[in-house]
Amino acid sequence: MKLDVLALFPDIIAPALQTGILKRIQDAGGLTVNVYNLRDWTTDKHKSVDDYPYGGGAGMILKPEPIFAATKELNVESDAHIVFLTPQGIPLTQPLVEALSLENHLILICGRYKGVDERVRQKIVTSEISIGDYVLSGGEIAALVIIDAIARVLPGALGDFESAHEDSFSKELLDHPHYTRPADYEGMKVPEVLLSGHHDNIKKWRHVEALKRTAQRRPDLLQEYDLTDEELAIINKVKQ
Ligand code: ADE
């Protein structure tokens, strides 16, 4: 996958790309990320990327010309899915991350200031995405969130590819509790079943704990989930 980022503060993103899974997947050739400074496509001597809004009002607006010029240059094959990061976008979810991970070429445009000229939205952008109901000072951190989430579901990113598809949200349930050694830490004991070596019982326990945790913390996720009678009974017990 090729991923181009257009940002006003590329330095927010670039260092994170040199660490952990993000670095590993790029070194292995599974992902190419280029972070560009939008100012490189300005033509005036002040390298202006923003201007006052027509009609007045507070705040500056990202100008259309540098964004049109940059995407024209980066999307020569016209095959890119172009994302604009904004709190007005559709919420980022794990299914959306997985859909994006199947694209060959993504261009992420990071917003700043009051917003972007509407013609960028109309002519260039394929989708607008929000990483949550809060306002960041710019789209760079949101872009980094998306890049990280995509990178870890790409084939070869995790040592064990299966684990990306078994974690929280991929199955619409939160993850079950995890333990590692020691079996007894200052009197706090690991549940007996996990030490038993009985794989069927462990699997069952994990599923019940995942259901309980989801029912307690995120009951909204269960609406999407096809529950058996047995699972419903577990959830009703949690509710009581
Ligand atoms: N830019 C500013 N806030 C944002 C958010 N919540 N998601 C995506 N881009 C943003």
mmCIF file with all atom_site columns, C-alpha atoms in Angstrom, residues 78-160:
data_model
loop_
_atom_site.group_PDB
_atom_site.id
_atom_site.type_symbol
_atom_site.label_atom_id
_atom_site.label_alt_id
_atom_site.label_comp_id
_atom_site.label_asym_id
_atom_site.label_entity_id
_atom_site.label_seq_id
_atom_site.pdbx_PDB_ins_code
_atom_site.Cartn_x
_atom_site.Cartn_y
_atom_site.Cartn_z
_atom_site.occupancy
_atom_site.B_iso_or_equiv
_atom_site.pdbx_formal_charge
_atom_site.auth_seq_id
_atom_site.auth_comp_id
_atom_site.auth_asym_id
_atom_site.auth_atom_id
_atom_site.pdbx_PDB_model_num
ATOM 1  C CA . SER A 1 78  ? -6.041  8.831   -10.576 1.00 0.00 ? 78  SER A CA 1
ATOM 2  C CA . ASP A 1 79  ? -6.526  5.715   -8.456  1.00 0.00 ? 79  ASP A CA 1
ATOM 3  C CA . ALA A 1 80  ? -6.074  7.226   -4.996  1.00 0.00 ? 80  ALA A CA 1
ATOM 4  C CA . HIS A 1 81  ? -8.693  7.220   -2.268  1.00 0.00 ? 81  HIS A CA 1
ATOM 5  C CA . ILE A 1 82  ? -8.401  10.762  -0.903  1.00 0.00 ? 82  ILE A CA 1
ATOM 6  C CA . VAL A 1 83  ? -9.292  11.301  2.749   1.00 0.00 ? 83  VAL A CA 1
ATOM 7  C CA . PHE A 1 84  ? -9.778  14.657  4.461   1.00 0.00 ? 84  PHE A CA 1
ATOM 8  C CA . LEU A 1 85  ? -9.352  14.533  8.261   1.00 0.00 ? 85  LEU A CA 1
ATOM 9  C CA . THR A 1 86  ? -11.992 16.606  9.997   1.00 0.00 ? 86  THR A CA 1
ATOM 10 C CA . PRO A 1 87  ? -14.235 16.380  13.083  1.00 0.00 ? 87  PRO A CA 1
ATOM 11 C CA . GLN A 1 88  ? -17.142 16.643  10.588  1.00 0.00 ? 88  GLN A CA 1
ATOM 12 C CA . GLY A 1 89  ? -16.194 13.314  8.967   1.00 0.00 ? 89  GLY A CA 1
ATOM 13 C CA . ILE A 1 90  ? -17.618 9.833   9.459   1.00 0.00 ? 90  ILE A CA 1
ATOM 14 C CA . PRO A 1 91  ? -16.335 8.223   12.672  1.00 0.00 ? 91  PRO A CA 1
ATOM 15 C CA . LEU A 1 92  ? -13.317 5.952   12.335  1.00 0.00 ? 92  LEU A CA 1
ATOM 16 C CA . THR A 1 93  ? -14.151 2.352   13.316  1.00 0.00 ? 93  THR A CA 1
ATOM 17 C CA . GLN A 1 94  ? -12.300 -0.958  12.968  1.00 0.00 ? 94  GLN A CA 1
ATOM 18 C CA . PRO A 1 95  ? -14.396 -2.021  9.913   1.00 0.00 ? 95  PRO A CA 1
ATOM 19 C CA . LEU A 1 96  ? -13.513 1.308   8.248   1.00 0.00 ? 96  LEU A CA 1
ATOM 20 C CA . VAL A 1 97  ? -9.806  0.770   9.074   1.00 0.00 ? 97  VAL A CA 1
ATOM 21 C CA . GLU A 1 98  ? -9.991  -2.678  7.473   1.00 0.00 ? 98  GLU A CA 1
ATOM 22 C CA . ALA A 1 99  ? -11.726 -1.305  4.370   1.00 0.00 ? 99  ALA A CA 1
ATOM 23 C CA . LEU A 1 100 ? -9.059  1.412   4.017   1.00 0.00 ? 100 LEU A CA 1
ATOM 24 C CA . SER A 1 101 ? -6.309  -1.199  4.435   1.00 0.00 ? 101 SER A CA 1
ATOM 25 C CA . LEU A 1 102 ? -7.466  -2.792  1.151   1.00 0.00 ? 102 LEU A CA 1
ATOM 26 C CA . GLU A 1 103 ? -6.789  0.368   -0.884  1.00 0.00 ? 103 GLU A CA 1
ATOM 27 C CA . ASN A 1 104 ? -3.669  0.525   -3.093  1.00 0.00 ? 104 ASN A CA 1
ATOM 28 C CA . HIS A 1 105 ? -3.142  4.243   -2.691  1.00 0.00 ? 105 HIS A CA 1
ATOM 29 C CA . LEU A 1 106 ? -4.384  6.559   0.037   1.00 0.00 ? 106 LEU A CA 1
ATOM 30 C CA . ILE A 1 107 ? -3.822  10.301  0.261   1.00 0.00 ? 107 ILE A CA 1
ATOM 31 C CA . LEU A 1 108 ? -4.545  11.816  3.675   1.00 0.00 ? 108 LEU A CA 1
ATOM 32 C CA . ILE A 1 109 ? -5.118  15.572  3.788   1.00 0.00 ? 109 ILE A CA 1
ATOM 33 C CA . CYS A 1 110 ? -4.678  17.114  7.227   1.00 0.00 ? 110 CYS A CA 1
ATOM 34 C CA . GLY A 1 111 ? -6.847  20.145  7.935   1.00 0.00 ? 111 GLY A CA 1
ATOM 35 C CA . ARG A 1 112 ? -5.804  23.149  10.033  1.00 0.00 ? 112 ARG A CA 1
ATOM 36 C CA . TYR A 1 113 ? -7.304  26.490  10.979  1.00 0.00 ? 113 TYR A CA 1
ATOM 37 C CA . LYS A 1 114 ? -11.050 27.058  10.611  1.00 0.00 ? 114 LYS A CA 1
ATOM 38 C CA . GLY A 1 115 ? -11.529 24.625  7.728   1.00 0.00 ? 115 GLY A CA 1
ATOM 39 C CA . VAL A 1 116 ? -10.920 24.027  4.070   1.00 0.00 ? 116 VAL A CA 1
ATOM 40 C CA . ASP A 1 117 ? -12.327 25.684  0.956   1.00 0.00 ? 117 ASP A CA 1
ATOM 41 C CA . GLU A 1 118 ? -15.508 23.777  0.078   1.00 0.00 ? 118 GLU A CA 1
ATOM 42 C CA . ARG A 1 119 ? -14.331 23.128  -3.506  1.00 0.00 ? 119 ARG A CA 1
ATOM 43 C CA . VAL A 1 120 ? -11.625 20.790  -2.125  1.00 0.00 ? 120 VAL A CA 1
ATOM 44 C CA . ARG A 1 121 ? -14.381 18.719  -0.510  1.00 0.00 ? 121 ARG A CA 1
ATOM 45 C CA . GLN A 1 122 ? -16.487 18.742  -3.674  1.00 0.00 ? 122 GLN A CA 1
ATOM 46 C CA . LYS A 1 123 ? -13.809 17.953  -6.267  1.00 0.00 ? 123 LYS A CA 1
ATOM 47 C CA . ILE A 1 124 ? -10.951 16.135  -4.552  1.00 0.00 ? 124 ILE A CA 1
ATOM 48 C CA . VAL A 1 125 ? -11.993 14.334  -1.416  1.00 0.00 ? 125 VAL A CA 1
ATOM 49 C CA . THR A 1 126 ? -13.319 10.750  -1.560  1.00 0.00 ? 126 THR A CA 1
ATOM 50 C CA . SER A 1 127 ? -14.170 10.537  2.142   1.00 0.00 ? 127 SER A CA 1
ATOM 51 C CA . GLU A 1 128 ? -14.033 12.697  5.246   1.00 0.00 ? 128 GLU A CA 1
ATOM 52 C CA . ILE A 1 129 ? -13.053 10.920  8.448   1.00 0.00 ? 129 ILE A CA 1
ATOM 53 C CA . SER A 1 130 ? -13.149 11.933  12.126  1.00 0.00 ? 130 SER A CA 1
ATOM 54 C CA . ILE A 1 131 ? -11.239 10.069  14.821  1.00 0.00 ? 131 ILE A CA 1
ATOM 55 C CA . GLY A 1 132 ? -13.682 11.159  17.531  1.00 0.00 ? 132 GLY A CA 1
ATOM 56 C CA . ASP A 1 133 ? -16.059 13.791  18.820  1.00 0.00 ? 133 ASP A CA 1
ATOM 57 C CA . TYR A 1 134 ? -13.462 16.318  19.936  1.00 0.00 ? 134 TYR A CA 1
ATOM 58 C CA . VAL A 1 135 ? -11.513 18.983  18.078  1.00 0.00 ? 135 VAL A CA 1
ATOM 59 C CA . LEU A 1 136 ? -7.763  18.648  17.569  1.00 0.00 ? 136 LEU A CA 1
ATOM 60 C CA . SER A 1 137 ? -5.625  21.595  16.530  1.00 0.00 ? 137 SER A CA 1
ATOM 61 C CA . GLY A 1 138 ? -5.065  19.879  13.189  1.00 0.00 ? 138 GLY A CA 1
ATOM 62 C CA . GLY A 1 139 ? -5.489  16.671  11.242  1.00 0.00 ? 139 GLY A CA 1
ATOM 63 C CA . GLU A 1 140 ? -1.889  15.440  11.660  1.00 0.00 ? 140 GLU A CA 1
ATOM 64 C CA . ILE A 1 141 ? -2.518  13.415  14.826  1.00 0.00 ? 141 ILE A CA 1
ATOM 65 C CA . ALA A 1 142 ? -5.720  12.032  13.301  1.00 0.00 ? 142 ALA A CA 1
ATOM 66 C CA . ALA A 1 143 ? -3.729  10.978  10.197  1.00 0.00 ? 143 ALA A CA 1
ATOM 67 C CA . LEU A 1 144 ? -1.198  9.243   12.427  1.00 0.00 ? 144 LEU A CA 1
ATOM 68 C CA . VAL A 1 145 ? -3.987  7.374   14.210  1.00 0.00 ? 145 VAL A CA 1
ATOM 69 C CA . ILE A 1 146 ? -5.340  6.144   10.874  1.00 0.00 ? 146 ILE A CA 1
ATOM 70 C CA . ILE A 1 147 ? -1.879  5.173   9.576   1.00 0.00 ? 147 ILE A CA 1
ATOM 71 C CA . ASP A 1 148 ? -1.127  3.210   12.756  1.00 0.00 ? 148 ASP A CA 1
ATOM 72 C CA . ALA A 1 149 ? -4.486  1.426   12.726  1.00 0.00 ? 149 ALA A CA 1
ATOM 73 C CA . ILE A 1 150 ? -4.104  0.496   9.045   1.00 0.00 ? 150 ILE A CA 1
ATOM 74 C CA . ALA A 1 151 ? -0.475  -0.622  9.382   1.00 0.00 ? 151 ALA A CA 1
ATOM 75 C CA . ARG A 1 152 ? -1.213  -3.173  12.078  1.00 0.00 ? 152 ARG A CA 1
ATOM 76 C CA . VAL A 1 153 ? -3.877  -4.964  10.001  1.00 0.00 ? 153 VAL A CA 1
ATOM 77 C CA . LEU A 1 154 ? -1.700  -5.216  6.874   1.00 0.00 ? 154 LEU A CA 1
ATOM 78 C CA . PRO A 1 155 ? -0.414  -8.744  6.186   1.00 0.00 ? 155 PRO A CA 1
ATOM 79 C CA . GLY A 1 156 ? 2.969   -9.247  7.844   1.00 0.00 ? 156 GLY A CA 1
ATOM 80 C CA . ALA A 1 157 ? 2.640   -6.355  10.324  1.00 0.00 ? 157 ALA A CA 1
ATOM 81 C CA . LEU A 1 158 ? 2.071   -8.462  13.415  1.00 0.00 ? 158 LEU A CA 1
ATOM 82 C CA . GLY A 1 159 ? 4.227   -11.535 13.949  1.00 0.00 ? 159 GLY A CA 1
ATOM 83 C CA . ASP A 1 160 ? 1.001   -13.480 14.223  1.00 0.00 ? 160 ASP A CA 1
#
